[in-house]
């Protein structure tokens, strides 16, 4: 079924009942793997050397919720499991990754724009800021818990630009790693889910930015804000005011850029939103009985 998010006018809605996110076994997607019933509670899981979100439902069932990096190759992907009580390896689990070709996006900016051809000082600043943000993405705090309920952080027109290969004035740049929501300058931006504000800043490319830790390596980054109304350490609930829409940093006009990172993999924010009313064409392979392989 054709994906119809482009030019879809979407507004803020009440958070849904807690549930697992949408699943798509593609680069930039999410895999959900059920933990076998006989697995000890002292479980630790890793994918690509990064710790994995362990979802524990109210009935005691557990699922591994895994972000699939854009660079992940198609084929079988393995999750390693460890019993932290005994420091011993457990039988690993596996899921299949399906390839996906993302489209290109060509953007034209003024030839003298420093965001197109940054100088040595701007590049040094970008490297410092990238390391700062990377530290946040690699955080892993919290114990197994239900998956948080997500909502859109602002209302507006959402463009399905995640994963697009971007070209600025004909020169290839990093793929787009989030969702852009076109909205008026100054419109309120809210926390997309419960969490803790772990970083705020005014970055070279991202402009005024807020980063929220939702627990277990699940992080939101909201960029290009005109103002920031929270500070590091603030505990926020879904829907709490955190700032306002702007066009700071590298932006052609007012909009909100929303990045979601899971186990240090940037994923399409669309997958953490409720599926109601948003048809998808992504392949999904829920592992009801996961594939076991020996350690």
PDB file of C-alpha atoms in Angstrom:
ATOM      1  CA  UNK A   1       0.000   0.000   0.000  1.00  0.00           C
ATOM      2  CA  UNK A   2       1.423   3.367  -0.994  1.00  0.00           C
ATOM      3  CA  UNK A   3       2.751   5.493   1.819  1.00  0.00           C
ATOM      4  CA  UNK A   4       0.732   8.711   1.942  1.00  0.00           C
ATOM      5  CA  UNK A   5       2.403  10.841   4.591  1.00  0.00           C
ATOM      6  CA  UNK A   6       3.577  13.545   2.143  1.00  0.00           C
ATOM      7  CA  UNK A   7       1.582  16.734   2.446  1.00  0.00           C
ATOM      8  CA  UNK A   8      -0.641  15.154   5.107  1.00  0.00           C
ATOM      9  CA  UNK A   9      -1.796  17.791   7.560  1.00  0.00           C
ATOM     10  CA  UNK A  10      -1.324  16.334  11.008  1.00  0.00           C
ATOM     11  CA  UNK A  11      -2.090  17.825  14.392  1.00  0.00           C
ATOM     12  CA  UNK A  12      -1.286  17.100  17.991  1.00  0.00           C
ATOM     13  CA  UNK A  13      -3.387  14.295  19.418  1.00  0.00           C
ATOM     14  CA  UNK A  14      -3.743  12.737  22.828  1.00  0.00           C
ATOM     15  CA  UNK A  15      -1.107  10.091  23.570  1.00  0.00           C
ATOM     16  CA  UNK A  16      -2.363   6.573  22.803  1.00  0.00           C
ATOM     17  CA  UNK A  17      -2.451   3.605  25.099  1.00  0.00           C
ATOM     18  CA  UNK A  18       1.036   2.235  25.715  1.00  0.00           C
ATOM     19  CA  UNK A  19       1.965  -0.243  23.011  1.00  0.00           C
ATOM     20  CA  UNK A  20       4.867  -1.458  20.941  1.00  0.00           C
ATOM     21  CA  UNK A  21       6.009   0.737  18.039  1.00  0.00           C
ATOM     22  CA  UNK A  22       5.437  -0.042  14.376  1.00  0.00           C
ATOM     23  CA  UNK A  23       7.797  -2.628  12.931  1.00  0.00           C
ATOM     24  CA  UNK A  24       9.707  -2.599   9.635  1.00  0.00           C
ATOM     25  CA  UNK A  25      12.815  -4.724   9.058  1.00  0.00           C
ATOM     26  CA  UNK A  26      14.504  -2.182   6.786  1.00  0.00           C
ATOM     27  CA  UNK A  27      17.514   0.083   7.344  1.00  0.00           C
ATOM     28  CA  UNK A  28      16.164   2.969   9.423  1.00  0.00           C
ATOM     29  CA  UNK A  29      13.334   0.776  10.735  1.00  0.00           C
ATOM     30  CA  UNK A  30      12.569  -1.215  13.870  1.00  0.00           C
ATOM     31  CA  UNK A  31      12.715  -4.936  14.628  1.00  0.00           C
ATOM     32  CA  UNK A  32      10.720  -6.382  17.516  1.00  0.00           C
ATOM     33  CA  UNK A  33      11.836  -9.780  18.801  1.00  0.00           C
ATOM     34  CA  UNK A  34      10.006 -11.671  21.514  1.00  0.00           C
ATOM     35  CA  UNK A  35      12.214 -12.903  24.349  1.00  0.00           C
ATOM     36  CA  UNK A  36      11.797 -16.659  24.947  1.00  0.00           C
ATOM     37  CA  UNK A  37       9.836 -17.372  28.138  1.00  0.00           C
ATOM     38  CA  UNK A  38      12.665 -19.349  29.783  1.00  0.00           C
ATOM     39  CA  UNK A  39      15.193 -16.501  29.481  1.00  0.00           C
ATOM     40  CA  UNK A  40      16.388 -15.254  32.900  1.00  0.00           C
ATOM     41  CA  UNK A  41      15.330 -11.824  34.188  1.00  0.00           C
ATOM     42  CA  UNK A  42      18.997 -10.839  34.372  1.00  0.00           C
ATOM     43  CA  UNK A  43      19.061 -10.516  30.587  1.00  0.00           C
ATOM     44  CA  UNK A  44      21.239  -8.089  28.666  1.00  0.00           C
ATOM     45  CA  UNK A  45      20.934  -7.821  24.873  1.00  0.00           C
ATOM     46  CA  UNK A  46      23.199  -6.175  22.289  1.00  0.00           C
ATOM     47  CA  UNK A  47      22.908  -5.475  18.591  1.00  0.00           C
ATOM     48  CA  UNK A  48      25.953  -4.296  16.688  1.00  0.00           C
ATOM     49  CA  UNK A  49      27.781  -3.949  19.996  1.00  0.00           C
ATOM     50  CA  UNK A  50      25.141  -1.550  21.390  1.00  0.00           C
ATOM     51  CA  UNK A  51      22.734  -2.344  24.265  1.00  0.00           C
ATOM     52  CA  UNK A  52      19.132  -2.934  23.218  1.00  0.00           C
ATOM     53  CA  UNK A  53      15.824  -1.654  24.612  1.00  0.00           C
ATOM     54  CA  UNK A  54      14.034  -4.406  26.572  1.00  0.00           C
ATOM     55  CA  UNK A  55      10.275  -3.835  26.639  1.00  0.00           C
ATOM     56  CA  UNK A  56       8.451  -5.440  29.552  1.00  0.00           C
ATOM     57  CA  UNK A  57       4.672  -5.482  29.270  1.00  0.00           C
ATOM     58  CA  UNK A  58       2.316  -5.493  32.218  1.00  0.00           C
ATOM     59  CA  UNK A  59       1.741  -9.241  31.761  1.00  0.00           C
ATOM     60  CA  UNK A  60       5.467  -9.915  32.182  1.00  0.00           C
ATOM     61  CA  UNK A  61       6.174 -10.658  28.513  1.00  0.00           C
ATOM     62  CA  UNK A  62       9.373  -9.122  27.137  1.00  0.00           C
ATOM     63  CA  UNK A  63      10.387  -7.912  23.692  1.00  0.00           C
ATOM     64  CA  UNK A  64      13.635  -6.576  22.314  1.00  0.00           C
ATOM     65  CA  UNK A  65      12.986  -3.348  20.392  1.00  0.00           C
ATOM     66  CA  UNK A  66      15.881  -2.773  18.006  1.00  0.00           C
ATOM     67  CA  UNK A  67      16.762   0.215  15.848  1.00  0.00           C
ATOM     68  CA  UNK A  68      18.199  -0.860  12.482  1.00  0.00           C
ATOM     69  CA  UNK A  69      20.980   1.476  11.238  1.00  0.00           C
ATOM     70  CA  UNK A  70      20.752   2.956   7.748  1.00  0.00           C
ATOM     71  CA  UNK A  71      24.061   1.240   6.935  1.00  0.00           C
ATOM     72  CA  UNK A  72      22.743  -2.242   7.870  1.00  0.00           C
ATOM     73  CA  UNK A  73      23.095  -4.692   4.994  1.00  0.00           C
ATOM     74  CA  UNK A  74      20.197  -6.985   3.991  1.00  0.00           C
ATOM     75  CA  UNK A  75      20.264 -10.502   5.402  1.00  0.00           C
ATOM     76  CA  UNK A  76      20.251 -12.148   8.808  1.00  0.00           C
ATOM     77  CA  UNK A  77      21.055  -9.899  11.761  1.00  0.00           C
ATOM     78  CA  UNK A  78      22.075 -11.350  15.132  1.00  0.00           C
ATOM     79  CA  UNK A  79      21.263 -10.196  18.652  1.00  0.00           C
ATOM     80  CA  UNK A  80      23.664 -11.367  21.356  1.00  0.00           C
ATOM     81  CA  UNK A  81      22.278 -12.185  24.801  1.00  0.00           C
ATOM     82  CA  UNK A  82      24.078 -12.344  28.140  1.00  0.00           C
ATOM     83  CA  UNK A  83      22.997 -13.415  31.607  1.00  0.00           C
ATOM     84  CA  UNK A  84      24.446 -10.623  33.730  1.00  0.00           C
ATOM     85  CA  UNK A  85      24.089 -12.690  36.909  1.00  0.00           C
ATOM     86  CA  UNK A  86      26.499 -15.363  35.676  1.00  0.00           C
ATOM     87  CA  UNK A  87      28.259 -13.336  32.931  1.00  0.00           C
ATOM     88  CA  UNK A  88      27.547 -16.217  30.583  1.00  0.00           C
ATOM     89  CA  UNK A  89      26.381 -16.115  26.970  1.00  0.00           C
ATOM     90  CA  UNK A  90      22.828 -17.179  26.166  1.00  0.00           C
ATOM     91  CA  UNK A  91      21.589 -18.527  22.812  1.00  0.00           C
ATOM     92  CA  UNK A  92      21.463 -15.598  20.419  1.00  0.00           C
ATOM     93  CA  UNK A  93      18.423 -14.452  18.455  1.00  0.00           C
ATOM     94  CA  UNK A  94      18.178 -13.393  14.814  1.00  0.00           C
ATOM     95  CA  UNK A  95      15.896 -11.505  12.445  1.00  0.00           C
ATOM     96  CA  UNK A  96      15.965 -10.747   8.732  1.00  0.00           C
ATOM     97  CA  UNK A  97      16.762  -7.292   7.344  1.00  0.00           C
ATOM     98  CA  UNK A  98      15.216  -6.337   3.992  1.00  0.00           C
ATOM     99  CA  UNK A  99      16.969  -3.810   1.747  1.00  0.00           C
ATOM    100  CA  UNK A 100      15.409  -0.457   0.928  1.00  0.00           C
ATOM    101  CA  UNK A 101      16.439   2.182  -1.613  1.00  0.00           C
ATOM    102  CA  UNK A 102      15.817   5.727  -0.356  1.00  0.00           C
ATOM    103  CA  UNK A 103      15.215   8.573  -2.843  1.00  0.00           C
ATOM    104  CA  UNK A 104      17.400  11.636  -3.394  1.00  0.00           C
ATOM    105  CA  UNK A 105      16.651  15.175  -2.249  1.00  0.00           C
ATOM    106  CA  UNK A 106      18.223  18.213  -3.962  1.00  0.00           C
ATOM    107  CA  UNK A 107      18.312  21.475  -2.005  1.00  0.00           C
ATOM    108  CA  UNK A 108      19.526  24.838  -3.270  1.00  0.00           C
ATOM    109  CA  UNK A 109      21.021  27.395  -0.878  1.00  0.00           C
ATOM    110  CA  UNK A 110      22.875  30.659  -1.614  1.00  0.00           C
ATOM    111  CA  UNK A 111      26.372  29.886  -2.921  1.00  0.00           C
ATOM    112  CA  UNK A 112      27.971  31.927  -0.139  1.00  0.00           C
ATOM    113  CA  UNK A 113      25.988  30.202   2.639  1.00  0.00           C
ATOM    114  CA  UNK A 114      28.464  28.998   5.268  1.00  0.00           C
ATOM    115  CA  UNK A 115      26.317  25.898   5.829  1.00  0.00           C
ATOM    116  CA  UNK A 116      27.098  24.785   2.253  1.00  0.00           C
ATOM    117  CA  UNK A 117      30.841  25.460   2.344  1.00  0.00           C
ATOM    118  CA  UNK A 118      31.829  25.739   6.012  1.00  0.00           C
ATOM    119  CA  UNK A 119      35.312  27.072   6.762  1.00  0.00           C
ATOM    120  CA  UNK A 120      37.882  25.525   9.122  1.00  0.00           C
ATOM    121  CA  UNK A 121      36.368  27.172  12.205  1.00  0.00           C
ATOM    122  CA  UNK A 122      32.855  26.006  11.321  1.00  0.00           C
ATOM    123  CA  UNK A 123      34.090  22.475  10.615  1.00  0.00           C
ATOM    124  CA  UNK A 124      35.921  22.338  13.946  1.00  0.00           C
ATOM    125  CA  UNK A 125      32.770  23.532  15.691  1.00  0.00           C
ATOM    126  CA  UNK A 126      30.681  20.916  13.899  1.00  0.00           C
ATOM    127  CA  UNK A 127      33.064  18.124  14.950  1.00  0.00           C
ATOM    128  CA  UNK A 128      32.877  19.220  18.599  1.00  0.00           C
ATOM    129  CA  UNK A 129      29.097  19.388  18.493  1.00  0.00           C
ATOM    130  CA  UNK A 130      28.781  16.030  16.717  1.00  0.00           C
ATOM    131  CA  UNK A 131      30.831  14.354  19.460  1.00  0.00           C
ATOM    132  CA  UNK A 132      28.660  16.002  22.105  1.00  0.00           C
ATOM    133  CA  UNK A 133      25.495  14.685  20.481  1.00  0.00           C
ATOM    134  CA  UNK A 134      27.042  11.242  19.908  1.00  0.00           C
ATOM    135  CA  UNK A 135      27.671  10.948  23.642  1.00  0.00           C
ATOM    136  CA  UNK A 136      23.949  11.463  24.255  1.00  0.00           C
ATOM    137  CA  UNK A 137      22.944   8.914  21.609  1.00  0.00           C
ATOM    138  CA  UNK A 138      25.159   6.298  23.255  1.00  0.00           C
ATOM    139  CA  UNK A 139      23.659   6.748  26.727  1.00  0.00           C
ATOM    140  CA  UNK A 140      21.902   3.720  28.128  1.00  0.00           C
ATOM    141  CA  UNK A 141      20.004   4.306  31.344  1.00  0.00           C
ATOM    142  CA  UNK A 142      17.053   2.509  32.820  1.00  0.00           C
ATOM    143  CA  UNK A 143      15.722  -0.997  33.322  1.00  0.00           C
ATOM    144  CA  UNK A 144      13.204  -2.972  31.214  1.00  0.00           C
ATOM    145  CA  UNK A 145       9.955  -1.021  30.964  1.00  0.00           C
ATOM    146  CA  UNK A 146       6.855  -0.641  28.778  1.00  0.00           C
ATOM    147  CA  UNK A 147       7.469   1.165  25.487  1.00  0.00           C
ATOM    148  CA  UNK A 148       6.574   4.875  25.895  1.00  0.00           C
ATOM    149  CA  UNK A 149       3.595   6.419  24.102  1.00  0.00           C
ATOM    150  CA  UNK A 150       4.727   8.900  21.419  1.00  0.00           C
ATOM    151  CA  UNK A 151       2.968  11.852  19.839  1.00  0.00           C
ATOM    152  CA  UNK A 152       3.942  14.446  17.246  1.00  0.00           C
ATOM    153  CA  UNK A 153       6.018  17.207  18.840  1.00  0.00           C
ATOM    154  CA  UNK A 154       4.198  19.920  16.875  1.00  0.00           C
ATOM    155  CA  UNK A 155       1.354  20.206  14.361  1.00  0.00           C
ATOM    156  CA  UNK A 156       1.964  20.891  10.686  1.00  0.00           C
ATOM    157  CA  UNK A 157       2.764  19.259   7.377  1.00  0.00           C
ATOM    158  CA  UNK A 158       5.118  16.298   7.785  1.00  0.00           C
ATOM    159  CA  UNK A 159       7.382  15.439   4.866  1.00  0.00           C
ATOM    160  CA  UNK A 160       8.523  11.800   4.526  1.00  0.00           C
ATOM    161  CA  UNK A 161      12.176  12.741   4.054  1.00  0.00           C
ATOM    162  CA  UNK A 162      13.877  10.259   6.394  1.00  0.00           C
ATOM    163  CA  UNK A 163      16.773   8.417   4.743  1.00  0.00           C
ATOM    164  CA  UNK A 164      16.876  10.598   1.644  1.00  0.00           C
ATOM    165  CA  UNK A 165      20.305  11.119   0.125  1.00  0.00           C
ATOM    166  CA  UNK A 166      20.726  14.882   0.239  1.00  0.00           C
ATOM    167  CA  UNK A 167      22.513  17.138  -2.198  1.00  0.00           C
ATOM    168  CA  UNK A 168      23.133  20.773  -1.327  1.00  0.00           C
ATOM    169  CA  UNK A 169      23.839  22.837  -4.441  1.00  0.00           C
ATOM    170  CA  UNK A 170      24.666  19.589  -6.249  1.00  0.00           C
ATOM    171  CA  UNK A 171      27.099  18.296  -3.597  1.00  0.00           C
ATOM    172  CA  UNK A 172      26.222  15.099  -1.729  1.00  0.00           C
ATOM    173  CA  UNK A 173      25.866  15.342   2.047  1.00  0.00           C
ATOM    174  CA  UNK A 174      24.774  13.041   4.872  1.00  0.00           C
ATOM    175  CA  UNK A 175      21.419  11.325   4.458  1.00  0.00           C
ATOM    176  CA  UNK A 176      18.485  12.990   6.201  1.00  0.00           C
ATOM    177  CA  UNK A 177      18.112  11.341   9.606  1.00  0.00           C
ATOM    178  CA  UNK A 178      14.771  12.603  10.837  1.00  0.00           C
ATOM    179  CA  UNK A 179      11.278  13.895  10.120  1.00  0.00           C
ATOM    180  CA  UNK A 180      10.667  17.516   9.057  1.00  0.00           C
ATOM    181  CA  UNK A 181       7.390  19.133  10.090  1.00  0.00           C
ATOM    182  CA  UNK A 182       6.617  22.434   8.359  1.00  0.00           C
ATOM    183  CA  UNK A 183       5.063  24.814  10.874  1.00  0.00           C
ATOM    184  CA  UNK A 184       4.791  28.552  11.546  1.00  0.00           C
ATOM    185  CA  UNK A 185       7.608  30.394  13.277  1.00  0.00           C
ATOM    186  CA  UNK A 186       6.968  30.470  17.029  1.00  0.00           C
ATOM    187  CA  UNK A 187       4.505  27.572  17.166  1.00  0.00           C
ATOM    188  CA  UNK A 188       4.755  25.528  20.364  1.00  0.00           C
ATOM    189  CA  UNK A 189       6.909  22.373  20.372  1.00  0.00           C
ATOM    190  CA  UNK A 190       6.209  19.690  22.972  1.00  0.00           C
ATOM    191  CA  UNK A 191       7.962  16.602  24.274  1.00  0.00           C
ATOM    192  CA  UNK A 192       7.037  13.660  22.006  1.00  0.00           C
ATOM    193  CA  UNK A 193       7.153  11.196  24.940  1.00  0.00           C
ATOM    194  CA  UNK A 194       8.034  11.044  28.625  1.00  0.00           C
ATOM    195  CA  UNK A 195      11.687  11.504  29.402  1.00  0.00           C
ATOM    196  CA  UNK A 196      14.480  13.669  30.778  1.00  0.00           C
ATOM    197  CA  UNK A 197      16.047  16.639  28.986  1.00  0.00           C
ATOM    198  CA  UNK A 198      19.703  15.676  28.726  1.00  0.00           C
ATOM    199  CA  UNK A 199      21.091  18.334  26.400  1.00  0.00           C
ATOM    200  CA  UNK A 200      20.233  21.750  24.995  1.00  0.00           C
ATOM    201  CA  UNK A 201      22.367  23.882  22.708  1.00  0.00           C
ATOM    202  CA  UNK A 202      22.693  26.132  19.697  1.00  0.00           C
ATOM    203  CA  UNK A 203      24.459  24.039  17.053  1.00  0.00           C
ATOM    204  CA  UNK A 204      25.997  24.959  13.704  1.00  0.00           C
ATOM    205  CA  UNK A 205      23.781  22.768  11.519  1.00  0.00           C
ATOM    206  CA  UNK A 206      20.916  21.913  13.902  1.00  0.00           C
ATOM    207  CA  UNK A 207      20.384  25.379  15.369  1.00  0.00           C
ATOM    208  CA  UNK A 208      18.728  25.588  18.778  1.00  0.00           C
ATOM    209  CA  UNK A 209      18.245  22.005  19.878  1.00  0.00           C
ATOM    210  CA  UNK A 210      16.731  19.941  22.700  1.00  0.00           C
ATOM    211  CA  UNK A 211      17.653  16.287  23.311  1.00  0.00           C
ATOM    212  CA  UNK A 212      15.368  14.088  25.446  1.00  0.00           C
ATOM    213  CA  UNK A 213      16.332  10.684  26.878  1.00  0.00           C
ATOM    214  CA  UNK A 214      13.290   8.375  26.948  1.00  0.00           C
ATOM    215  CA  UNK A 215      15.274   5.532  28.584  1.00  0.00           C
ATOM    216  CA  UNK A 216      17.273   2.487  27.463  1.00  0.00           C
ATOM    217  CA  UNK A 217      19.006   4.195  24.536  1.00  0.00           C
ATOM    218  CA  UNK A 218      15.843   5.791  23.098  1.00  0.00           C
ATOM    219  CA  UNK A 219      16.513   9.483  22.408  1.00  0.00           C
ATOM    220  CA  UNK A 220      14.659  12.334  20.657  1.00  0.00           C
ATOM    221  CA  UNK A 221      16.431  15.366  19.186  1.00  0.00           C
ATOM    222  CA  UNK A 222      14.351  18.410  18.199  1.00  0.00           C
ATOM    223  CA  UNK A 223      16.108  21.019  16.074  1.00  0.00           C
ATOM    224  CA  UNK A 224      15.934  24.505  14.459  1.00  0.00           C
ATOM    225  CA  UNK A 225      13.985  25.935  17.413  1.00  0.00           C
ATOM    226  CA  UNK A 226      13.515  29.697  17.692  1.00  0.00           C
ATOM    227  CA  UNK A 227      13.692  29.385  21.476  1.00  0.00           C
ATOM    228  CA  UNK A 228      14.274  26.726  24.118  1.00  0.00           C
ATOM    229  CA  UNK A 229      12.094  26.672  27.234  1.00  0.00           C
ATOM    230  CA  UNK A 230      13.637  23.748  29.146  1.00  0.00           C
ATOM    231  CA  UNK A 231      17.058  22.950  30.564  1.00  0.00           C
ATOM    232  CA  UNK A 232      19.157  19.832  31.061  1.00  0.00           C
ATOM    233  CA  UNK A 233      17.827  17.774  33.958  1.00  0.00           C
ATOM    234  CA  UNK A 234      14.172  18.728  33.484  1.00  0.00           C
ATOM    235  CA  UNK A 235      11.759  15.766  33.668  1.00  0.00           C
ATOM    236  CA  UNK A 236       9.114  16.071  30.952  1.00  0.00           C
ATOM    237  CA  UNK A 237       5.886  14.287  30.110  1.00  0.00           C
ATOM    238  CA  UNK A 238       4.521  13.781  26.602  1.00  0.00           C
ATOM    239  CA  UNK A 239       2.895  17.061  25.583  1.00  0.00           C
ATOM    240  CA  UNK A 240       4.949  19.312  27.896  1.00  0.00           C
ATOM    241  CA  UNK A 241       6.070  22.587  26.310  1.00  0.00           C
ATOM    242  CA  UNK A 242       9.819  22.530  25.505  1.00  0.00           C
ATOM    243  CA  UNK A 243      10.280  25.321  22.936  1.00  0.00           C
ATOM    244  CA  UNK A 244       9.030  26.947  19.745  1.00  0.00           C
ATOM    245  CA  UNK A 245       9.407  26.312  16.018  1.00  0.00           C
ATOM    246  CA  UNK A 246      12.109  28.295  14.226  1.00  0.00           C
ATOM    247  CA  UNK A 247      14.640  28.120  11.408  1.00  0.00           C
ATOM    248  CA  UNK A 248      17.964  28.392  13.240  1.00  0.00           C
ATOM    249  CA  UNK A 249      20.992  26.507  11.898  1.00  0.00           C
ATOM    250  CA  UNK A 250      20.843  25.080   8.368  1.00  0.00           C
ATOM    251  CA  UNK A 251      17.186  25.570   7.477  1.00  0.00           C
ATOM    252  CA  UNK A 252      15.497  27.006   4.408  1.00  0.00           C
ATOM    253  CA  UNK A 253      12.425  28.074   6.397  1.00  0.00           C
ATOM    254  CA  UNK A 254      10.536  27.550   9.669  1.00  0.00           C
ATOM    255  CA  UNK A 255      10.096  23.884  10.503  1.00  0.00           C
ATOM    256  CA  UNK A 256      10.817  21.330  13.203  1.00  0.00           C
ATOM    257  CA  UNK A 257      13.350  18.574  12.581  1.00  0.00           C
ATOM    258  CA  UNK A 258      12.774  15.519  14.798  1.00  0.00           C
ATOM    259  CA  UNK A 259      15.374  12.775  15.055  1.00  0.00           C
ATOM    260  CA  UNK A 260      14.763   9.511  16.943  1.00  0.00           C
ATOM    261  CA  UNK A 261      17.712   7.309  17.922  1.00  0.00           C
ATOM    262  CA  UNK A 262      17.380   3.756  19.247  1.00  0.00           C
ATOM    263  CA  UNK A 263      20.483   1.776  20.309  1.00  0.00           C
ATOM    264  CA  UNK A 264      22.525   4.530  18.601  1.00  0.00           C
ATOM    265  CA  UNK A 265      20.757   3.919  15.269  1.00  0.00           C
ATOM    266  CA  UNK A 266      18.786   6.769  13.731  1.00  0.00           C
ATOM    267  CA  UNK A 267      15.340   5.504  12.796  1.00  0.00           C
ATOM    268  CA  UNK A 268      12.339   6.946  10.976  1.00  0.00           C
ATOM    269  CA  UNK A 269      10.259   8.753  13.656  1.00  0.00           C
ATOM    270  CA  UNK A 270       7.131   7.621  11.815  1.00  0.00           C
ATOM    271  CA  UNK A 271       7.622   4.143  13.270  1.00  0.00           C
ATOM    272  CA  UNK A 272       7.303   5.292  16.892  1.00  0.00           C
ATOM    273  CA  UNK A 273       3.985   7.047  16.184  1.00  0.00           C
ATOM    274  CA  UNK A 274       0.585   5.309  16.323  1.00  0.00           C
ATOM    275  CA  UNK A 275      -0.192   3.417  13.106  1.00  0.00           C
ATOM    276  CA  UNK A 276      -3.861   4.496  12.979  1.00  0.00           C
ATOM    277  CA  UNK A 277      -4.622   6.287   9.738  1.00  0.00           C
ATOM    278  CA  UNK A 278      -1.076   6.078   8.357  1.00  0.00           C
ATOM    279  CA  UNK A 279      -0.922   3.283   5.741  1.00  0.00           C
ATOM    280  CA  UNK A 280       2.534   1.798   5.269  1.00  0.00           C
ATOM    281  CA  UNK A 281       4.314  -0.152   2.576  1.00  0.00           C
ATOM    282  CA  UNK A 282       7.204  -1.354   4.732  1.00  0.00           C
ATOM    283  CA  UNK A 283       7.833  -5.110   5.093  1.00  0.00           C
ATOM    284  CA  UNK A 284       7.319  -6.369   8.629  1.00  0.00           C
ATOM    285  CA  UNK A 285       8.345  -9.698  10.122  1.00  0.00           C
ATOM    286  CA  UNK A 286       7.415  -9.898  13.778  1.00  0.00           C
ATOM    287  CA  UNK A 287       9.434 -12.671  15.404  1.00  0.00           C
ATOM    288  CA  UNK A 288       6.744 -14.408  17.453  1.00  0.00           C
ATOM    289  CA  UNK A 289       9.104 -17.309  17.879  1.00  0.00           C
ATOM    290  CA  UNK A 290      12.559 -15.877  17.374  1.00  0.00           C
ATOM    291  CA  UNK A 291      15.310 -17.781  15.618  1.00  0.00           C
ATOM    292  CA  UNK A 292      17.769 -19.210  18.137  1.00  0.00           C
ATOM    293  CA  UNK A 293      21.422 -19.719  17.328  1.00  0.00           C
ATOM    294  CA  UNK A 294      24.108 -20.960  19.647  1.00  0.00           C
ATOM    295  CA  UNK A 295      26.574 -18.448  21.139  1.00  0.00           C
TER     296      UNK A 295
END
